mmCIF file with all atom_site columns, C-alpha atoms in Angstrom:
data_model
loop_
_atom_site.group_PDB
_atom_site.id
_atom_site.type_symbol
_atom_site.label_atom_id
_atom_site.label_alt_id
_atom_site.label_comp_id
_atom_site.label_asym_id
_atom_site.label_entity_id
_atom_site.label_seq_id
_atom_site.pdbx_PDB_ins_code
_atom_site.Cartn_x
_atom_site.Cartn_y
_atom_site.Cartn_z
_atom_site.occupancy
_atom_site.B_iso_or_equiv
_atom_site.pdbx_formal_charge
_atom_site.auth_seq_id
_atom_site.auth_comp_id
_atom_site.auth_asym_id
_atom_site.auth_atom_id
_atom_site.pdbx_PDB_model_num
ATOM 1   C CA . THR A 1 1   ? -18.352 20.531  -0.698  1.00 88.00 ? 1   THR A CA 1
ATOM 2   C CA . GLU A 1 2   ? -18.089 19.565  -4.394  1.00 92.00 ? 2   GLU A CA 1
ATOM 3   C CA . LEU A 1 3   ? -14.272 19.575  -4.396  1.00 96.00 ? 3   LEU A CA 1
ATOM 4   C CA . ARG A 1 4   ? -12.945 16.266  -5.774  1.00 97.00 ? 4   ARG A CA 1
ATOM 5   C CA . MET A 1 5   ? -9.172  16.796  -5.614  1.00 98.00 ? 5   MET A CA 1
ATOM 6   C CA . LEU A 1 6   ? -7.095  18.738  -3.136  1.00 97.00 ? 6   LEU A CA 1
ATOM 7   C CA . PHE A 1 7   ? -3.342  19.199  -3.466  1.00 98.00 ? 7   PHE A CA 1
ATOM 8   C CA . LEU A 1 8   ? -1.715  20.700  -0.386  1.00 97.00 ? 8   LEU A CA 1
ATOM 9   C CA . HIS A 1 9   ? 1.773   19.238  -0.743  1.00 97.00 ? 9   HIS A CA 1
ATOM 10  C CA . GLN A 1 10  ? 4.855   21.200  0.328   1.00 96.00 ? 10  GLN A CA 1
ATOM 11  C CA . ASN A 1 11  ? 3.070   23.676  2.590   1.00 97.00 ? 11  ASN A CA 1
ATOM 12  C CA . GLN A 1 12  ? 4.573   22.967  6.029   1.00 97.00 ? 12  GLN A CA 1
ATOM 13  C CA . ILE A 1 13  ? 1.154   21.801  7.262   1.00 97.00 ? 13  ILE A CA 1
ATOM 14  C CA . LYS A 1 14  ? 1.380   20.337  10.771  1.00 97.00 ? 14  LYS A CA 1
ATOM 15  C CA . LYS A 1 15  ? -2.201  19.193  11.343  1.00 96.00 ? 15  LYS A CA 1
ATOM 16  C CA . MET A 1 16  ? -4.904  17.699  9.153   1.00 96.00 ? 16  MET A CA 1
ATOM 17  C CA . GLU A 1 17  ? -8.001  19.781  9.830   1.00 93.00 ? 17  GLU A CA 1
ATOM 18  C CA . ASN A 1 18  ? -11.032 21.426  8.213   1.00 93.00 ? 18  ASN A CA 1
ATOM 19  C CA . LEU A 1 19  ? -11.606 18.485  5.873   1.00 94.00 ? 19  LEU A CA 1
ATOM 20  C CA . GLY A 1 20  ? -14.926 17.279  7.317   1.00 88.00 ? 20  GLY A CA 1
ATOM 21  C CA . HIS A 1 21  ? -17.143 19.085  4.802   1.00 93.00 ? 21  HIS A CA 1
ATOM 22  C CA . LEU A 1 22  ? -15.303 17.745  1.727   1.00 95.00 ? 22  LEU A CA 1
ATOM 23  C CA . TRP A 1 23  ? -17.579 14.716  1.287   1.00 93.00 ? 23  TRP A CA 1
ATOM 24  C CA . ASN A 1 24  ? -16.867 14.365  -2.443  1.00 96.00 ? 24  ASN A CA 1
ATOM 25  C CA . LEU A 1 25  ? -13.080 14.390  -2.129  1.00 97.00 ? 25  LEU A CA 1
ATOM 26  C CA . VAL A 1 26  ? -11.494 11.567  -4.132  1.00 98.00 ? 26  VAL A CA 1
ATOM 27  C CA . THR A 1 27  ? -7.817  12.577  -4.046  1.00 98.00 ? 27  THR A CA 1
ATOM 28  C CA . LEU A 1 28  ? -5.938  14.246  -1.201  1.00 98.00 ? 28  LEU A CA 1
ATOM 29  C CA . ASN A 1 29  ? -2.236  15.066  -1.444  1.00 98.00 ? 29  ASN A CA 1
ATOM 30  C CA . LEU A 1 30  ? -0.527  16.180  1.748   1.00 98.00 ? 30  LEU A CA 1
ATOM 31  C CA . ALA A 1 31  ? 2.975   15.017  0.814   1.00 98.00 ? 31  ALA A CA 1
ATOM 32  C CA . HIS A 1 32  ? 6.087   16.848  2.027   1.00 98.00 ? 32  HIS A CA 1
ATOM 33  C CA . ASN A 1 33  ? 4.529   18.519  5.032   1.00 98.00 ? 33  ASN A CA 1
ATOM 34  C CA . LEU A 1 34  ? 5.062   18.270  8.809   1.00 98.00 ? 34  LEU A CA 1
ATOM 35  C CA . ILE A 1 35  ? 2.148   15.966  9.652   1.00 98.00 ? 35  ILE A CA 1
ATOM 36  C CA . LYS A 1 36  ? 2.639   13.538  12.555  1.00 98.00 ? 36  LYS A CA 1
ATOM 37  C CA . ARG A 1 37  ? -0.835  11.991  12.622  1.00 97.00 ? 37  ARG A CA 1
ATOM 38  C CA . VAL A 1 38  ? -3.557  11.201  10.072  1.00 97.00 ? 38  VAL A CA 1
ATOM 39  C CA . GLU A 1 39  ? -6.721  12.707  11.506  1.00 95.00 ? 39  GLU A CA 1
ATOM 40  C CA . ASN A 1 40  ? -10.035 14.328  10.667  1.00 94.00 ? 40  ASN A CA 1
ATOM 41  C CA . VAL A 1 41  ? -10.609 12.225  7.548   1.00 95.00 ? 41  VAL A CA 1
ATOM 42  C CA . GLY A 1 42  ? -13.562 10.211  8.856   1.00 90.00 ? 42  GLY A CA 1
ATOM 43  C CA . ASN A 1 43  ? -16.117 11.979  6.632   1.00 92.00 ? 43  ASN A CA 1
ATOM 44  C CA . LEU A 1 44  ? -14.136 11.397  3.434   1.00 96.00 ? 44  LEU A CA 1
ATOM 45  C CA . ARG A 1 45  ? -16.122 8.297   2.441   1.00 96.00 ? 45  ARG A CA 1
ATOM 46  C CA . LEU A 1 46  ? -15.284 8.678   -1.300  1.00 97.00 ? 46  LEU A CA 1
ATOM 47  C CA . LEU A 1 47  ? -11.545 9.224   -0.815  1.00 97.00 ? 47  LEU A CA 1
ATOM 48  C CA . ARG A 1 48  ? -9.652  6.814   -3.087  1.00 98.00 ? 48  ARG A CA 1
ATOM 49  C CA . ASN A 1 49  ? -6.126  8.287   -3.159  1.00 98.00 ? 49  ASN A CA 1
ATOM 50  C CA . LEU A 1 50  ? -4.272  9.571   -0.128  1.00 98.00 ? 50  LEU A CA 1
ATOM 51  C CA . ASP A 1 51  ? -0.686  10.772  -0.344  1.00 98.00 ? 51  ASP A CA 1
ATOM 52  C CA . ILE A 1 52  ? 0.881   11.541  3.014   1.00 98.00 ? 52  ILE A CA 1
ATOM 53  C CA . SER A 1 53  ? 4.411   10.685  1.978   1.00 98.00 ? 53  SER A CA 1
ATOM 54  C CA . HIS A 1 54  ? 7.446   12.516  3.343   1.00 98.00 ? 54  HIS A CA 1
ATOM 55  C CA . ASN A 1 55  ? 5.874   13.697  6.566   1.00 98.00 ? 55  ASN A CA 1
ATOM 56  C CA . LEU A 1 56  ? 6.789   13.042  10.221  1.00 98.00 ? 56  LEU A CA 1
ATOM 57  C CA . ILE A 1 57  ? 4.665   9.966   10.965  1.00 98.00 ? 57  ILE A CA 1
ATOM 58  C CA . THR A 1 58  ? 6.545   7.602   13.324  1.00 97.00 ? 58  THR A CA 1
ATOM 59  C CA . SER A 1 59  ? 3.957   4.915   14.091  1.00 96.00 ? 59  SER A CA 1
ATOM 60  C CA . ILE A 1 60  ? 1.401   3.102   11.951  1.00 96.00 ? 60  ILE A CA 1
ATOM 61  C CA . HIS A 1 61  ? -1.037  3.642   14.846  1.00 96.00 ? 61  HIS A CA 1
ATOM 62  C CA . ASP A 1 62  ? -0.975  7.332   13.940  1.00 97.00 ? 62  ASP A CA 1
ATOM 63  C CA . CYS A 1 63  ? -2.716  6.295   10.700  1.00 97.00 ? 63  CYS A CA 1
ATOM 64  C CA . GLU A 1 64  ? -5.650  4.413   12.276  1.00 96.00 ? 64  GLU A CA 1
ATOM 65  C CA . GLU A 1 65  ? -8.243  6.637   10.604  1.00 95.00 ? 65  GLU A CA 1
ATOM 66  C CA . VAL A 1 66  ? -7.237  5.450   7.124   1.00 96.00 ? 66  VAL A CA 1
ATOM 67  C CA . LYS A 1 67  ? -8.631  2.009   7.964   1.00 94.00 ? 67  LYS A CA 1
ATOM 68  C CA . ASP A 1 68  ? -12.098 3.586   8.202   1.00 92.00 ? 68  ASP A CA 1
ATOM 69  C CA . LEU A 1 69  ? -12.010 4.985   4.655   1.00 96.00 ? 69  LEU A CA 1
ATOM 70  C CA . PRO A 1 70  ? -14.177 2.524   2.695   1.00 95.00 ? 70  PRO A CA 1
ATOM 71  C CA . SER A 1 71  ? -13.143 3.696   -0.785  1.00 96.00 ? 71  SER A CA 1
ATOM 72  C CA . LEU A 1 72  ? -9.392  4.058   -0.218  1.00 97.00 ? 72  LEU A CA 1
ATOM 73  C CA . THR A 1 73  ? -7.498  2.112   -2.893  1.00 97.00 ? 73  THR A CA 1
ATOM 74  C CA . SER A 1 74  ? -4.156  3.929   -2.993  1.00 98.00 ? 74  SER A CA 1
ATOM 75  C CA . LEU A 1 75  ? -2.096  4.982   0.021   1.00 98.00 ? 75  LEU A CA 1
ATOM 76  C CA . ASP A 1 76  ? 1.330   6.591   -0.119  1.00 98.00 ? 76  ASP A CA 1
ATOM 77  C CA . LEU A 1 77  ? 3.299   6.616   3.139   1.00 98.00 ? 77  LEU A CA 1
ATOM 78  C CA . ARG A 1 78  ? 6.797   6.756   1.612   1.00 97.00 ? 78  ARG A CA 1
ATOM 79  C CA . GLY A 1 79  ? 9.567   8.586   3.378   1.00 97.00 ? 79  GLY A CA 1
ATOM 80  C CA . ASN A 1 80  ? 8.030   8.847   6.825   1.00 98.00 ? 80  ASN A CA 1
ATOM 81  C CA . GLN A 1 81  ? 9.707   7.466   9.967   1.00 97.00 ? 81  GLN A CA 1
ATOM 82  C CA . ILE A 1 82  ? 7.309   4.596   10.653  1.00 97.00 ? 82  ILE A CA 1
ATOM 83  C CA . GLU A 1 83  ? 8.736   2.030   13.076  1.00 93.00 ? 83  GLU A CA 1
ATOM 84  C CA . GLY A 1 84  ? 7.002   -0.937  14.710  1.00 88.00 ? 84  GLY A CA 1
ATOM 85  C CA . HIS A 1 85  ? 7.483   -3.560  12.035  1.00 87.00 ? 85  HIS A CA 1
ATOM 86  C CA . GLU A 1 86  ? 5.420   -6.140  13.929  1.00 90.00 ? 86  GLU A CA 1
ATOM 87  C CA . THR A 1 87  ? 2.214   -4.115  13.458  1.00 92.00 ? 87  THR A CA 1
ATOM 88  C CA . ILE A 1 88  ? 2.569   -3.254  9.754   1.00 94.00 ? 88  ILE A CA 1
ATOM 89  C CA . ILE A 1 89  ? 1.176   -6.439  8.172   1.00 93.00 ? 89  ILE A CA 1
ATOM 90  C CA . PRO A 1 90  ? -1.799  -6.798  10.565  1.00 94.00 ? 90  PRO A CA 1
ATOM 91  C CA . PHE A 1 91  ? -2.635  -3.124  10.044  1.00 96.00 ? 91  PHE A CA 1
ATOM 92  C CA . PHE A 1 92  ? -2.766  -3.277  6.249   1.00 95.00 ? 92  PHE A CA 1
ATOM 93  C CA . SER A 1 93  ? -4.374  -6.713  6.058   1.00 92.00 ? 93  SER A CA 1
ATOM 94  C CA . GLU A 1 94  ? -7.541  -5.097  7.468   1.00 92.00 ? 94  GLU A CA 1
ATOM 95  C CA . MET A 1 95  ? -7.735  -2.734  4.480   1.00 93.00 ? 95  MET A CA 1
ATOM 96  C CA . LYS A 1 96  ? -9.540  -4.935  1.948   1.00 89.00 ? 96  LYS A CA 1
ATOM 97  C CA . GLU A 1 97  ? -9.974  -2.262  -0.763  1.00 92.00 ? 97  GLU A CA 1
ATOM 98  C CA . LEU A 1 98  ? -6.306  -1.269  -0.847  1.00 96.00 ? 98  LEU A CA 1
ATOM 99  C CA . VAL A 1 99  ? -4.698  -2.127  -4.206  1.00 97.00 ? 99  VAL A CA 1
ATOM 100 C CA . CYS A 1 100 ? -1.711  0.218   -4.207  1.00 98.00 ? 100 CYS A CA 1
ATOM 101 C CA . LEU A 1 101 ? 0.619   0.828   -1.251  1.00 98.00 ? 101 LEU A CA 1
ATOM 102 C CA . TYR A 1 102 ? 3.895   2.713   -0.913  1.00 97.00 ? 102 TYR A CA 1
ATOM 103 C CA . LEU A 1 103 ? 5.935   2.199   2.269   1.00 97.00 ? 103 LEU A CA 1
ATOM 104 C CA . LYS A 1 104 ? 9.419   2.601   0.841   1.00 95.00 ? 104 LYS A CA 1
ATOM 105 C CA . GLY A 1 105 ? 11.794  4.676   2.929   1.00 95.00 ? 105 GLY A CA 1
ATOM 106 C CA . ASN A 1 106 ? 10.327  3.778   6.321   1.00 96.00 ? 106 ASN A CA 1
ATOM 107 C CA . PRO A 1 107 ? 12.496  2.074   8.973   1.00 95.00 ? 107 PRO A CA 1
ATOM 108 C CA . CYS A 1 108 ? 9.846   -0.627  9.542   1.00 93.00 ? 108 CYS A CA 1
ATOM 109 C CA . MET A 1 109 ? 10.615  -2.195  6.145   1.00 90.00 ? 109 MET A CA 1
ATOM 110 C CA . ARG A 1 110 ? 14.146  -3.184  7.128   1.00 88.00 ? 110 ARG A CA 1
ATOM 111 C CA . ASN A 1 111 ? 12.887  -5.206  10.094  1.00 88.00 ? 111 ASN A CA 1
ATOM 112 C CA . ILE A 1 112 ? 10.160  -7.236  8.361   1.00 89.00 ? 112 ILE A CA 1
ATOM 113 C CA . SER A 1 113 ? 11.692  -10.537 7.345   1.00 86.00 ? 113 SER A CA 1
ATOM 114 C CA . GLY A 1 114 ? 10.834  -11.185 3.704   1.00 87.00 ? 114 GLY A CA 1
ATOM 115 C CA . TYR A 1 115 ? 9.007   -7.847  3.555   1.00 92.00 ? 115 TYR A CA 1
ATOM 116 C CA . ARG A 1 116 ? 7.667   -8.057  0.006   1.00 92.00 ? 116 ARG A CA 1
ATOM 117 C CA . LYS A 1 117 ? 6.793   -11.758 0.202   1.00 92.00 ? 117 LYS A CA 1
ATOM 118 C CA . ASN A 1 118 ? 4.901   -11.264 3.458   1.00 91.00 ? 118 ASN A CA 1
ATOM 119 C CA . MET A 1 119 ? 3.026   -8.242  2.189   1.00 93.00 ? 119 MET A CA 1
ATOM 120 C CA . VAL A 1 120 ? 1.999   -10.120 -0.971  1.00 93.00 ? 120 VAL A CA 1
ATOM 121 C CA . LEU A 1 121 ? 0.814   -13.098 1.104   1.00 91.00 ? 121 LEU A CA 1
ATOM 122 C CA . ASN A 1 122 ? -1.181  -11.067 3.598   1.00 91.00 ? 122 ASN A CA 1
ATOM 123 C CA . LEU A 1 123 ? -2.717  -8.498  1.257   1.00 92.00 ? 123 LEU A CA 1
ATOM 124 C CA . PRO A 1 124 ? -4.357  -10.559 -1.501  1.00 89.00 ? 124 PRO A CA 1
ATOM 125 C CA . ASN A 1 125 ? -6.016  -7.552  -3.164  1.00 92.00 ? 125 ASN A CA 1
ATOM 126 C CA . LEU A 1 126 ? -2.777  -5.580  -3.439  1.00 95.00 ? 126 LEU A CA 1
ATOM 127 C CA . TYR A 1 127 ? -1.590  -5.159  -7.033  1.00 96.00 ? 127 TYR A CA 1
ATOM 128 C CA . TYR A 1 128 ? 1.163   -2.591  -6.589  1.00 97.00 ? 128 TYR A CA 1
ATOM 129 C CA . LEU A 1 129 ? 3.704   -2.414  -3.755  1.00 97.00 ? 129 LEU A CA 1
ATOM 130 C CA . ASP A 1 130 ? 6.347   0.285   -3.471  1.00 96.00 ? 130 ASP A CA 1
ATOM 131 C CA . ASP A 1 131 ? 8.242   0.534   -6.708  1.00 89.00 ? 131 ASP A CA 1
ATOM 132 C CA . ARG A 1 132 ? 6.697   -2.250  -8.796  1.00 95.00 ? 132 ARG A CA 1
ATOM 133 C CA . PRO A 1 133 ? 3.519   -4.195  -9.580  1.00 97.00 ? 133 PRO A CA 1
ATOM 134 C CA . ILE A 1 134 ? 2.680   -7.592  -8.107  1.00 96.00 ? 134 ILE A CA 1
ATOM 135 C CA . PHE A 1 135 ? 2.355   -10.127 -10.900 1.00 94.00 ? 135 PHE A CA 1
ATOM 136 C CA . GLU A 1 136 ? 0.697   -13.538 -10.732 1.00 92.00 ? 136 GLU A CA 1
ATOM 137 C CA . ILE A 1 137 ? 4.053   -15.361 -10.577 1.00 93.00 ? 137 ILE A CA 1
ATOM 138 C CA . GLU A 1 138 ? 5.109   -13.365 -7.511  1.00 93.00 ? 138 GLU A CA 1
ATOM 139 C CA . ARG A 1 139 ? 1.857   -14.185 -5.731  1.00 93.00 ? 139 ARG A CA 1
ATOM 140 C CA . LEU A 1 140 ? 2.162   -17.892 -6.634  1.00 93.00 ? 140 LEU A CA 1
ATOM 141 C CA . CYS A 1 141 ? 5.790   -18.047 -5.499  1.00 93.00 ? 141 CYS A CA 1
ATOM 142 C CA . SER A 1 142 ? 5.072   -16.267 -2.223  1.00 91.00 ? 142 SER A CA 1
ATOM 143 C CA . ASP A 1 143 ? 2.289   -18.735 -1.481  1.00 92.00 ? 143 ASP A CA 1
ATOM 144 C CA . ALA A 1 144 ? 4.552   -21.672 -2.411  1.00 93.00 ? 144 ALA A CA 1
ATOM 145 C CA . TYR A 1 145 ? 7.302   -20.362 -0.133  1.00 90.00 ? 145 TYR A CA 1
ATOM 146 C CA . LEU A 1 146 ? 4.858   -20.286 2.765   1.00 87.00 ? 146 LEU A CA 1
ATOM 147 C CA . ARG A 1 147 ? 3.796   -23.876 2.055   1.00 89.00 ? 147 ARG A CA 1
ATOM 148 C CA . GLY A 1 148 ? 7.189   -25.466 1.445   1.00 90.00 ? 148 GLY A CA 1
ATOM 149 C CA . GLY A 1 149 ? 10.055  -23.022 1.587   1.00 89.00 ? 149 GLY A CA 1
ATOM 150 C CA . LYS A 1 150 ? 12.579  -22.237 -1.138  1.00 90.00 ? 150 LYS A CA 1
ATOM 151 C CA . GLU A 1 151 ? 12.286  -25.646 -2.802  1.00 92.00 ? 151 GLU A CA 1
ATOM 152 C CA . GLU A 1 152 ? 8.521   -25.340 -3.278  1.00 93.00 ? 152 GLU A CA 1
ATOM 153 C CA . GLU A 1 153 ? 8.909   -21.769 -4.483  1.00 91.00 ? 153 GLU A CA 1
ATOM 154 C CA . GLU A 1 154 ? 11.441  -22.846 -7.124  1.00 93.00 ? 154 GLU A CA 1
ATOM 155 C CA . ARG A 1 155 ? 9.228   -25.743 -8.239  1.00 93.00 ? 155 ARG A CA 1
ATOM 156 C CA . VAL A 1 156 ? 6.264   -23.401 -8.709  1.00 92.00 ? 156 VAL A CA 1
ATOM 157 C CA . ARG A 1 157 ? 8.454   -20.927 -10.619 1.00 90.00 ? 157 ARG A CA 1
ATOM 158 C CA . VAL A 1 158 ? 9.653   -23.656 -13.020 1.00 92.00 ? 158 VAL A CA 1
ATOM 159 C CA . ASP A 1 159 ? 6.094   -24.980 -13.496 1.00 91.00 ? 159 ASP A CA 1
ATOM 160 C CA . TYR A 1 160 ? 4.832   -21.481 -14.224 1.00 90.00 ? 160 TYR A CA 1
ATOM 161 C CA . LYS A 1 161 ? 7.541   -20.803 -16.797 1.00 88.00 ? 161 LYS A CA 1
ATOM 162 C CA . THR A 1 162 ? 6.842   -24.163 -18.459 1.00 87.00 ? 162 THR A CA 1
ATOM 163 C CA . ARG A 1 163 ? 3.118   -23.367 -18.662 1.00 85.00 ? 163 ARG A CA 1
ATOM 164 C CA . GLN A 1 164 ? 3.859   -19.925 -20.076 1.00 83.00 ? 164 GLN A CA 1
ATOM 165 C CA . ALA A 1 165 ? 6.158   -21.400 -22.722 1.00 81.00 ? 165 ALA A CA 1
ATOM 166 C CA . LYS A 1 166 ? 3.481   -23.957 -23.703 1.00 77.00 ? 166 LYS A CA 1
ATOM 167 C CA . ASN A 1 167 ? 0.870   -21.181 -23.975 1.00 75.00 ? 167 ASN A CA 1
ATOM 168 C CA . ILE A 1 168 ? 3.109   -19.161 -26.249 1.00 71.00 ? 168 ILE A CA 1
ATOM 169 C CA . THR A 1 169 ? 3.825   -22.210 -28.420 1.00 68.00 ? 169 THR A CA 1
ATOM 170 C CA . THR A 1 170 ? 0.103   -23.010 -28.637 1.00 67.00 ? 170 THR A CA 1
ATOM 171 C CA . GLN A 1 171 ? -0.712  -19.433 -29.652 1.00 65.00 ? 171 GLN A CA 1
ATOM 172 C CA . ILE A 1 172 ? 1.925   -19.489 -32.401 1.00 63.00 ? 172 ILE A CA 1
ATOM 173 C CA . ASP A 1 173 ? 0.619   -22.758 -33.857 1.00 56.00 ? 173 ASP A CA 1
#
């Protein structure tokens, strides 16, 4: 019950089971297995990092239990076969503690118009998405795009760069 990290990657595991007594688990790695559904993680209230990348998950609904993990901050779902692009943003927008998310390599990404921009807009606490961090300028530009399209986004980008240049000049003086 005192186990804090469990690495079970690359073991051909088909089902997530026998985890209920691991109350102190903080990190769980089940990458590169044969898992089709995230299950039996309800008791893992301290779990912060979950890696279920490169498995056989086809629907985000098969991951419903992750939404009930109050401490989860990092979720890796890379390289699965998750479809249903219309449910991705609503699903993750409910996960307020999530700061790091990997979805790269899932078919759903190709069908979300402006994938990165929309994820940044709808997940305000997210600081890392797929292969790179989310910086302040990206968040500001995404918000500007929503308000006024490309023109507003470009205006905000120019204003930001001007402010940054002034700050650097002020610091040098």
